[in-house]
Amino acid sequence: MNKGSVLIVSGPSGSGKDTILKKVFEAMPEIKFSISSITRAMRPGEVEGEKYNFISREAFEEMLKRDMMLEHNEFVGNYYGTPRGPVDSVLENGGEIIIEVDVNGAANIRKKLSETVSIFIMPPSFEVLKNRLSGRGTDSAENVEKRMNEALCEIARADEYDYIVVNDELDKAVDDVITIIKNLRLKTERQKYLINEVLGKC
Ligand code: 5GP
């Protein structure tokens, strides 16, 4: 049995992380995605079980009590957490799971699991990030500035990650993430089982 890999992917708002991951999952449908459990209300367009499981505060606190969360955070009065079960299952049974989480969540997961690989999705420049954040046209200037500041704080911590993928050209960024995953699959520690398999009873 090969060993599983836990991939943490972070990147600021405007980095294009969601678009990249969508294409990676299309190309590699065997990879699992860690669905966060959260207590905030569902927004229009969101689908239960796609990115999030929407649960009650009581249910979340029960999960915490039973140590069922790998990590969690409280954000503007709502809980957000990564359930432990799907991650443990990949570690036991092989394959890969991608956990999309912010820089603090990533740091907490690294403290709990030694065997993670982390990728930071980086916008190509300050100007591009600013254009992407203001180009959405849905936010006030104040909100754009707030998100820009949050993005800069996250970028300042990109050196905590094993890999940085620059999202200048979407297809190239998607290829880079896929290359990292293919590389992981070739690592000796993921393929140690082959040694005994090939040697057999010699
Ligand atoms: P939103 O409510 O906008 O979907 O997400 C708010 C924040 O919660 C984002 O920064 C997002 O990255 C973070 N978040 C989403 N899922 C999780 C999770 O499972 N754990 C933690 N710690 N943060 C999460």
PDB file of N, CA and C in Angstrom, residues 33-115:
ATOM      1  N   PHE A  33     -10.820  16.272  -1.923  1.00  0.00           N
ATOM      2  CA  PHE A  33     -10.811  17.653  -1.438  1.00  0.00           C
ATOM      3  C   PHE A  33     -11.367  17.646  -0.022  1.00  0.00           C
ATOM      4  N   SER A  34     -10.685  18.335   0.869  1.00  0.00           N
ATOM      5  CA  SER A  34     -11.155  18.398   2.256  1.00  0.00           C
ATOM      6  C   SER A  34     -12.279  19.435   2.358  1.00  0.00           C
ATOM      7  N   ILE A  35     -13.485  18.946   2.652  1.00  0.00           N
ATOM      8  CA  ILE A  35     -14.645  19.841   2.780  1.00  0.00           C
ATOM      9  C   ILE A  35     -14.680  20.356   4.213  1.00  0.00           C
ATOM     10  N   SER A  36     -14.554  21.669   4.365  1.00  0.00           N
ATOM     11  CA  SER A  36     -14.568  22.250   5.716  1.00  0.00           C
ATOM     12  C   SER A  36     -15.980  22.225   6.277  1.00  0.00           C
ATOM     13  N   SER A  37     -16.079  22.052   7.595  1.00  0.00           N
ATOM     14  CA  SER A  37     -17.371  22.219   8.283  1.00  0.00           C
ATOM     15  C   SER A  37     -17.406  23.641   8.806  1.00  0.00           C
ATOM     16  N   ILE A  38     -18.484  24.349   8.512  1.00  0.00           N
ATOM     17  CA  ILE A  38     -18.554  25.750   8.945  1.00  0.00           C
ATOM     18  C   ILE A  38     -19.954  26.056   9.492  1.00  0.00           C
ATOM     19  N   THR A  39     -20.017  27.108  10.332  1.00  0.00           N
ATOM     20  CA  THR A  39     -21.315  27.428  10.956  1.00  0.00           C
ATOM     21  C   THR A  39     -21.953  28.693  10.379  1.00  0.00           C
ATOM     22  N   ARG A  40     -21.313  29.336   9.399  1.00  0.00           N
ATOM     23  CA  ARG A  40     -21.971  30.529   8.852  1.00  0.00           C
ATOM     24  C   ARG A  40     -23.106  30.128   7.904  1.00  0.00           C
ATOM     25  N   ALA A  41     -24.001  31.089   7.652  1.00  0.00           N
ATOM     26  CA  ALA A  41     -25.129  30.796   6.759  1.00  0.00           C
ATOM     27  C   ALA A  41     -24.626  30.618   5.327  1.00  0.00           C
ATOM     28  N   MET A  42     -25.354  29.805   4.588  1.00  0.00           N
ATOM     29  CA  MET A  42     -25.003  29.562   3.186  1.00  0.00           C
ATOM     30  C   MET A  42     -25.237  30.829   2.367  1.00  0.00           C
ATOM     31  N   ARG A  43     -24.289  31.147   1.477  1.00  0.00           N
ATOM     32  CA  ARG A  43     -24.482  32.312   0.598  1.00  0.00           C
ATOM     33  C   ARG A  43     -25.132  31.849  -0.708  1.00  0.00           C
ATOM     34  N   PRO A  44     -25.795  32.789  -1.408  1.00  0.00           N
ATOM     35  CA  PRO A  44     -26.398  32.395  -2.690  1.00  0.00           C
ATOM     36  C   PRO A  44     -25.329  31.784  -3.605  1.00  0.00           C
ATOM     37  N   GLY A  45     -25.681  30.714  -4.252  1.00  0.00           N
ATOM     38  CA  GLY A  45     -24.739  30.072  -5.184  1.00  0.00           C
ATOM     39  C   GLY A  45     -23.925  28.968  -4.531  1.00  0.00           C
ATOM     40  N   GLU A  46     -23.844  28.950  -3.204  1.00  0.00           N
ATOM     41  CA  GLU A  46     -23.068  27.898  -2.541  1.00  0.00           C
ATOM     42  C   GLU A  46     -23.897  26.609  -2.497  1.00  0.00           C
ATOM     43  N   VAL A  47     -23.196  25.496  -2.555  1.00  0.00           N
ATOM     44  CA  VAL A  47     -23.870  24.195  -2.564  1.00  0.00           C
ATOM     45  C   VAL A  47     -23.371  23.383  -1.376  1.00  0.00           C
ATOM     46  N   GLU A  48     -24.298  22.852  -0.592  1.00  0.00           N
ATOM     47  CA  GLU A  48     -23.938  22.010   0.556  1.00  0.00           C
ATOM     48  C   GLU A  48     -23.053  20.852   0.085  1.00  0.00           C
ATOM     49  N   GLY A  49     -21.914  20.672   0.767  1.00  0.00           N
ATOM     50  CA  GLY A  49     -21.052  19.534   0.458  1.00  0.00           C
ATOM     51  C   GLY A  49     -20.084  19.769  -0.684  1.00  0.00           C
ATOM     52  N   GLU A  50     -20.092  20.960  -1.280  1.00  0.00           N
ATOM     53  CA  GLU A  50     -19.164  21.213  -2.389  1.00  0.00           C
ATOM     54  C   GLU A  50     -17.827  21.680  -1.813  1.00  0.00           C
ATOM     55  N   LYS A  51     -17.851  22.886  -1.227  1.00  0.00           N
ATOM     56  CA  LYS A  51     -16.633  23.380  -0.573  1.00  0.00           C
ATOM     57  C   LYS A  51     -16.788  23.267   0.947  1.00  0.00           C
ATOM     58  N   TYR A  52     -18.010  23.447   1.394  1.00  0.00           N
ATOM     59  CA  TYR A  52     -18.299  23.457   2.829  1.00  0.00           C
ATOM     60  C   TYR A  52     -19.465  22.534   3.170  1.00  0.00           C
ATOM     61  N   ASN A  53     -19.424  22.003   4.414  1.00  0.00           N
ATOM     62  CA  ASN A  53     -20.617  21.426   5.041  1.00  0.00           C
ATOM     63  C   ASN A  53     -21.115  22.467   6.029  1.00  0.00           C
ATOM     64  N   PHE A  54     -22.366  22.869   5.857  1.00  0.00           N
ATOM     65  CA  PHE A  54     -22.937  23.913   6.715  1.00  0.00           C
ATOM     66  C   PHE A  54     -23.609  23.232   7.901  1.00  0.00           C
ATOM     67  N   ILE A  55     -23.057  23.433   9.089  1.00  0.00           N
ATOM     68  CA  ILE A  55     -23.599  22.744  10.262  1.00  0.00           C
ATOM     69  C   ILE A  55     -23.904  23.757  11.365  1.00  0.00           C
ATOM     70  N   SER A  56     -24.637  23.319  12.385  1.00  0.00           N
ATOM     71  CA  SER A  56     -24.992  24.229  13.480  1.00  0.00           C
ATOM     72  C   SER A  56     -23.799  24.396  14.425  1.00  0.00           C
ATOM     73  N   ARG A  57     -23.858  25.458  15.210  1.00  0.00           N
ATOM     74  CA  ARG A  57     -22.817  25.699  16.227  1.00  0.00           C
ATOM     75  C   ARG A  57     -22.722  24.514  17.186  1.00  0.00           C
ATOM     76  N   GLU A  58     -23.904  23.994  17.555  1.00  0.00           N
ATOM     77  CA  GLU A  58     -23.934  22.873  18.507  1.00  0.00           C
ATOM     78  C   GLU A  58     -23.221  21.657  17.910  1.00  0.00           C
ATOM     79  N   ALA A  59     -23.534  21.391  16.635  1.00  0.00           N
ATOM     80  CA  ALA A  59     -22.913  20.224  15.984  1.00  0.00           C
ATOM     81  C   ALA A  59     -21.394  20.427  15.895  1.00  0.00           C
ATOM     82  N   PHE A  60     -20.987  21.670  15.610  1.00  0.00           N
ATOM     83  CA  PHE A  60     -19.546  21.951  15.496  1.00  0.00           C
ATOM     84  C   PHE A  60     -18.874  21.730  16.850  1.00  0.00           C
ATOM     85  N   GLU A  61     -19.509  22.266  17.907  1.00  0.00           N
ATOM     86  CA  GLU A  61     -18.907  22.146  19.241  1.00  0.00           C
ATOM     87  C   GLU A  61     -18.839  20.686  19.689  1.00  0.00           C
ATOM     88  N   GLU A  62     -19.810  19.910  19.251  1.00  0.00           N
ATOM     89  CA  GLU A  62     -19.804  18.469  19.553  1.00  0.00           C
ATOM     90  C   GLU A  62     -18.598  17.802  18.850  1.00  0.00           C
ATOM     91  N   MET A  63     -18.358  18.214  17.600  1.00  0.00           N
ATOM     92  CA  MET A  63     -17.215  17.654  16.870  1.00  0.00           C
ATOM     93  C   MET A  63     -15.901  18.020  17.566  1.00  0.00           C
ATOM     94  N   LEU A  64     -15.842  19.269  18.054  1.00  0.00           N
ATOM     95  CA  LEU A  64     -14.631  19.702  18.767  1.00  0.00           C
ATOM     96  C   LEU A  64     -14.421  18.850  20.017  1.00  0.00           C
ATOM     97  N   LYS A  65     -15.533  18.646  20.746  1.00  0.00           N
ATOM     98  CA  LYS A  65     -15.459  17.887  21.994  1.00  0.00           C
ATOM     99  C   LYS A  65     -14.955  16.467  21.721  1.00  0.00           C
ATOM    100  N   ARG A  66     -15.356  15.928  20.588  1.00  0.00           N
ATOM    101  CA  ARG A  66     -14.960  14.550  20.252  1.00  0.00           C
ATOM    102  C   ARG A  66     -13.626  14.490  19.509  1.00  0.00           C
ATOM    103  N   ASP A  67     -12.926  15.629  19.452  1.00  0.00           N
ATOM    104  CA  ASP A  67     -11.618  15.707  18.788  1.00  0.00           C
ATOM    105  C   ASP A  67     -11.699  15.288  17.307  1.00  0.00           C
ATOM    106  N   MET A  68     -12.799  15.700  16.661  1.00  0.00           N
ATOM    107  CA  MET A  68     -12.997  15.308  15.258  1.00  0.00           C
ATOM    108  C   MET A  68     -12.472  16.356  14.274  1.00  0.00           C
ATOM    109  N   MET A  69     -11.916  17.479  14.787  1.00  0.00           N
ATOM    110  CA  MET A  69     -11.375  18.515  13.905  1.00  0.00           C
ATOM    111  C   MET A  69      -9.848  18.490  13.924  1.00  0.00           C
ATOM    112  N   LEU A  70      -9.266  18.495  12.745  1.00  0.00           N
ATOM    113  CA  LEU A  70      -7.807  18.560  12.649  1.00  0.00           C
ATOM    114  C   LEU A  70      -7.331  19.949  13.072  1.00  0.00           C
ATOM    115  N   GLU A  71      -8.070  20.967  12.658  1.00  0.00           N
ATOM    116  CA  GLU A  71      -7.811  22.350  13.068  1.00  0.00           C
ATOM    117  C   GLU A  71      -9.101  23.110  12.914  1.00  0.00           C
ATOM    118  N   HIS A  72      -9.197  24.233  13.628  1.00  0.00           N
ATOM    119  CA  HIS A  72     -10.380  25.082  13.437  1.00  0.00           C
ATOM    120  C   HIS A  72     -10.050  26.516  13.816  1.00  0.00           C
ATOM    121  N   ASN A  73     -10.947  27.404  13.403  1.00  0.00           N
ATOM    122  CA  ASN A  73     -10.745  28.822  13.680  1.00  0.00           C
ATOM    123  C   ASN A  73     -12.115  29.470  13.825  1.00  0.00           C
ATOM    124  N   GLU A  74     -12.158  30.579  14.555  1.00  0.00           N
ATOM    125  CA  GLU A  74     -13.398  31.330  14.605  1.00  0.00           C
ATOM    126  C   GLU A  74     -13.163  32.599  13.807  1.00  0.00           C
ATOM    127  N   PHE A  75     -14.061  32.875  12.871  1.00  0.00           N
ATOM    128  CA  PHE A  75     -13.869  33.986  11.932  1.00  0.00           C
ATOM    129  C   PHE A  75     -15.177  34.754  11.855  1.00  0.00           C
ATOM    130  N   VAL A  76     -15.126  36.031  12.237  1.00  0.00           N
ATOM    131  CA  VAL A  76     -16.324  36.893  12.307  1.00  0.00           C
ATOM    132  C   VAL A  76     -17.520  36.154  12.940  1.00  0.00           C
ATOM    133  N   GLY A  77     -17.259  35.536  14.103  1.00  0.00           N
ATOM    134  CA  GLY A  77     -18.361  34.921  14.860  1.00  0.00           C
ATOM    135  C   GLY A  77     -18.785  33.546  14.379  1.00  0.00           C
ATOM    136  N   ASN A  78     -18.124  33.009  13.354  1.00  0.00           N
ATOM    137  CA  ASN A  78     -18.486  31.664  12.872  1.00  0.00           C
ATOM    138  C   ASN A  78     -17.293  30.723  12.966  1.00  0.00           C
ATOM    139  N   TYR A  79     -17.607  29.455  13.208  1.00  0.00           N
ATOM    140  CA  TYR A  79     -16.550  28.444  13.237  1.00  0.00           C
ATOM    141  C   TYR A  79     -16.276  27.920  11.828  1.00  0.00           C
ATOM    142  N   TYR A  80     -14.982  27.658  11.580  1.00  0.00           N
ATOM    143  CA  TYR A  80     -14.534  27.011  10.343  1.00  0.00           C
ATOM    144  C   TYR A  80     -13.578  25.908  10.773  1.00  0.00           C
ATOM    145  N   GLY A  81     -13.736  24.692  10.267  1.00  0.00           N
ATOM    146  CA  GLY A  81     -12.818  23.643  10.680  1.00  0.00           C
ATOM    147  C   GLY A  81     -12.601  22.592   9.614  1.00  0.00           C
ATOM    148  N   THR A  82     -11.446  21.921   9.717  1.00  0.00           N
ATOM    149  CA  THR A  82     -11.089  20.829   8.810  1.00  0.00           C
ATOM    150  C   THR A  82     -11.358  19.515   9.532  1.00  0.00           C
ATOM    151  N   PRO A  83     -12.370  18.756   9.096  1.00  0.00           N
ATOM    152  CA  PRO A  83     -12.638  17.477   9.765  1.00  0.00           C
ATOM    153  C   PRO A  83     -11.460  16.504   9.601  1.00  0.00           C
ATOM    154  N   ARG A  84     -11.179  15.790  10.660  1.00  0.00           N
ATOM    155  CA  ARG A  84     -10.025  14.901  10.703  1.00  0.00           C
ATOM    156  C   ARG A  84     -10.228  13.620   9.867  1.00  0.00           C
ATOM    157  N   GLY A  85     -11.477  13.119   9.829  1.00  0.00           N
ATOM    158  CA  GLY A  85     -11.748  11.802   9.232  1.00  0.00           C
ATOM    159  C   GLY A  85     -11.198  11.598   7.819  1.00  0.00           C
ATOM    160  N   PRO A  86     -11.549  12.475   6.848  1.00  0.00           N
ATOM    161  CA  PRO A  86     -11.078  12.257   5.481  1.00  0.00           C
ATOM    162  C   PRO A  86      -9.557  12.323   5.348  1.00  0.00           C
ATOM    163  N   VAL A  87      -8.924  13.145   6.198  1.00  0.00           N
ATOM    164  CA  VAL A  87      -7.459  13.264   6.151  1.00  0.00           C
ATOM    165  C   VAL A  87      -6.829  11.973   6.680  1.00  0.00           C
ATOM    166  N   ASP A  88      -7.339  11.484   7.799  1.00  0.00           N
ATOM    167  CA  ASP A  88      -6.819  10.228   8.371  1.00  0.00           C
ATOM    168  C   ASP A  88      -6.991   9.083   7.380  1.00  0.00           C
ATOM    169  N   SER A  89      -8.128   9.099   6.689  1.00  0.00           N
ATOM    170  CA  SER A  89      -8.403   8.015   5.747  1.00  0.00           C
ATOM    171  C   SER A  89      -7.363   7.995   4.616  1.00  0.00           C
ATOM    172  N   VAL A  90      -6.996   9.183   4.111  1.00  0.00           N
ATOM    173  CA  VAL A  90      -5.976   9.238   3.053  1.00  0.00           C
ATOM    174  C   VAL A  90      -4.617   8.793   3.599  1.00  0.00           C
ATOM    175  N   LEU A  91      -4.314   9.215   4.822  1.00  0.00           N
ATOM    176  CA  LEU A  91      -3.019   8.826   5.397  1.00  0.00           C
ATOM    177  C   LEU A  91      -2.939   7.318   5.592  1.00  0.00           C
ATOM    178  N   GLU A  92      -4.078   6.699   5.906  1.00  0.00           N
ATOM    179  CA  GLU A  92      -4.078   5.248   6.126  1.00  0.00           C
ATOM    180  C   GLU A  92      -4.142   4.464   4.821  1.00  0.00           C
ATOM    181  N   ASN A  93      -4.929   4.979   3.868  1.00  0.00           N
ATOM    182  CA  ASN A  93      -5.225   4.175   2.676  1.00  0.00           C
ATOM    183  C   ASN A  93      -4.512   4.606   1.401  1.00  0.00           C
ATOM    184  N   GLY A  94      -3.741   5.700   1.446  1.00  0.00           N
ATOM    185  CA  GLY A  94      -3.040   6.172   0.256  1.00  0.00           C
ATOM    186  C   GLY A  94      -3.860   7.187  -0.514  1.00  0.00           C
ATOM    187  N   GLY A  95      -3.268   7.746  -1.571  1.00  0.00           N
ATOM    188  CA  GLY A  95      -3.925   8.780  -2.370  1.00  0.00           C
ATOM    189  C   GLY A  95      -3.519  10.167  -1.895  1.00  0.00           C
ATOM    190  N   GLU A  96      -4.262  11.161  -2.333  1.00  0.00           N
ATOM    191  CA  GLU A  96      -3.953  12.536  -1.936  1.00  0.00           C
ATOM    192  C   GLU A  96      -5.221  13.262  -1.529  1.00  0.00           C
ATOM    193  N   ILE A  97      -5.072  14.179  -0.595  1.00  0.00           N
ATOM    194  CA  ILE A  97      -6.178  15.066  -0.248  1.00  0.00           C
ATOM    195  C   ILE A  97      -5.639  16.494  -0.232  1.00  0.00           C
ATOM    196  N   ILE A  98      -6.416  17.414  -0.825  1.00  0.00           N
ATOM    197  CA  ILE A  98      -6.028  18.826  -0.821  1.00  0.00           C
ATOM    198  C   ILE A  98      -6.860  19.546   0.229  1.00  0.00           C
ATOM    199  N   ILE A  99      -6.173  20.259   1.121  1.00  0.00           N
ATOM    200  CA  ILE A  99      -6.856  21.090   2.111  1.00  0.00           C
ATOM    201  C   ILE A  99      -6.601  22.545   1.719  1.00  0.00           C
ATOM    202  N   GLU A 100      -7.676  23.259   1.393  1.00  0.00           N
ATOM    203  CA  GLU A 100      -7.533  24.670   1.041  1.00  0.00           C
ATOM    204  C   GLU A 100      -7.805  25.476   2.303  1.00  0.00           C
ATOM    205  N   VAL A 101      -6.814  26.181   2.754  1.00  0.00           N
ATOM    206  CA  VAL A 101      -6.954  26.860   4.047  1.00  0.00           C
ATOM    207  C   VAL A 101      -6.063  28.104   4.076  1.00  0.00           C
ATOM    208  N   ASP A 102      -6.359  29.040   4.971  1.00  0.00           N
ATOM    209  CA  ASP A 102      -5.541  30.263   5.044  1.00  0.00           C
ATOM    210  C   ASP A 102      -4.199  29.969   5.743  1.00  0.00           C
ATOM    211  N   VAL A 103      -3.320  30.984   5.797  1.00  0.00           N
ATOM    212  CA  VAL A 103      -1.963  30.748   6.312  1.00  0.00           C
ATOM    213  C   VAL A 103      -1.955  30.284   7.775  1.00  0.00           C
ATOM    214  N   ASN A 104      -2.886  30.785   8.588  1.00  0.00           N
ATOM    215  CA  ASN A 104      -2.924  30.354   9.993  1.00  0.00           C
ATOM    216  C   ASN A 104      -3.365  28.901  10.102  1.00  0.00           C
ATOM    217  N   GLY A 105      -4.414  28.551   9.341  1.00  0.00           N
ATOM    218  CA  GLY A 105      -4.887  27.168   9.330  1.00  0.00           C
ATOM    219  C   GLY A 105      -3.769  26.236   8.861  1.00  0.00           C
ATOM    220  N   ALA A 106      -3.018  26.684   7.841  1.00  0.00           N
ATOM    221  CA  ALA A 106      -1.919  25.869   7.306  1.00  0.00           C
ATOM    222  C   ALA A 106      -0.873  25.632   8.394  1.00  0.00           C
ATOM    223  N   ALA A 107      -0.540  26.678   9.139  1.00  0.00           N
ATOM    224  CA  ALA A 107       0.475  26.553  10.197  1.00  0.00           C
ATOM    225  C   ALA A 107      -0.015  25.572  11.269  1.00  0.00           C
ATOM    226  N   ASN A 108      -1.305  25.630  11.600  1.00  0.00           N
ATOM    227  CA  ASN A 108      -1.849  24.713  12.618  1.00  0.00           C
ATOM    228  C   ASN A 108      -1.814  23.263  12.147  1.00  0.00           C
ATOM    229  N   ILE A 109      -2.110  23.057  10.854  1.00  0.00           N
ATOM    230  CA  ILE A 109      -2.094  21.683  10.331  1.00  0.00           C
ATOM    231  C   ILE A 109      -0.657  21.132  10.336  1.00  0.00           C
ATOM    232  N   ARG A 110       0.303  21.993   9.948  1.00  0.00           N
ATOM    233  CA  ARG A 110       1.710  21.535   9.942  1.00  0.00           C
ATOM    234  C   ARG A 110       2.162  21.100  11.337  1.00  0.00           C
ATOM    235  N   LYS A 111       1.657  21.805  12.372  1.00  0.00           N
ATOM    236  CA  LYS A 111       2.041  21.443  13.748  1.00  0.00           C
ATOM    237  C   LYS A 111       1.495  20.069  14.117  1.00  0.00           C
ATOM    238  N   LYS A 112       0.331  19.721  13.538  1.00  0.00           N
ATOM    239  CA  LYS A 112      -0.306  18.456  13.919  1.00  0.00           C
ATOM    240  C   LYS A 112       0.140  17.275  13.065  1.00  0.00           C
ATOM    241  N   LEU A 113       0.459  17.547  11.807  1.00  0.00           N
ATOM    242  CA  LEU A 113       0.841  16.453  10.897  1.00  0.00           C
ATOM    243  C   LEU A 113       2.242  16.720  10.362  1.00  0.00           C
ATOM    244  N   SER A 114       3.105  15.718  10.472  1.00  0.00           N
ATOM    245  CA  SER A 114       4.469  15.958   9.985  1.00  0.00           C
ATOM    246  C   SER A 114       4.544  15.779   8.471  1.00  0.00           C
ATOM    247  N   GLU A 115       3.613  15.009   7.918  1.00  0.00           N
ATOM    248  CA  GLU A 115       3.757  14.603   6.524  1.00  0.00           C
ATOM    249  C   GLU A 115       2.936  15.442   5.541  1.00  0.00           C
TER     250      GLU A 115
END
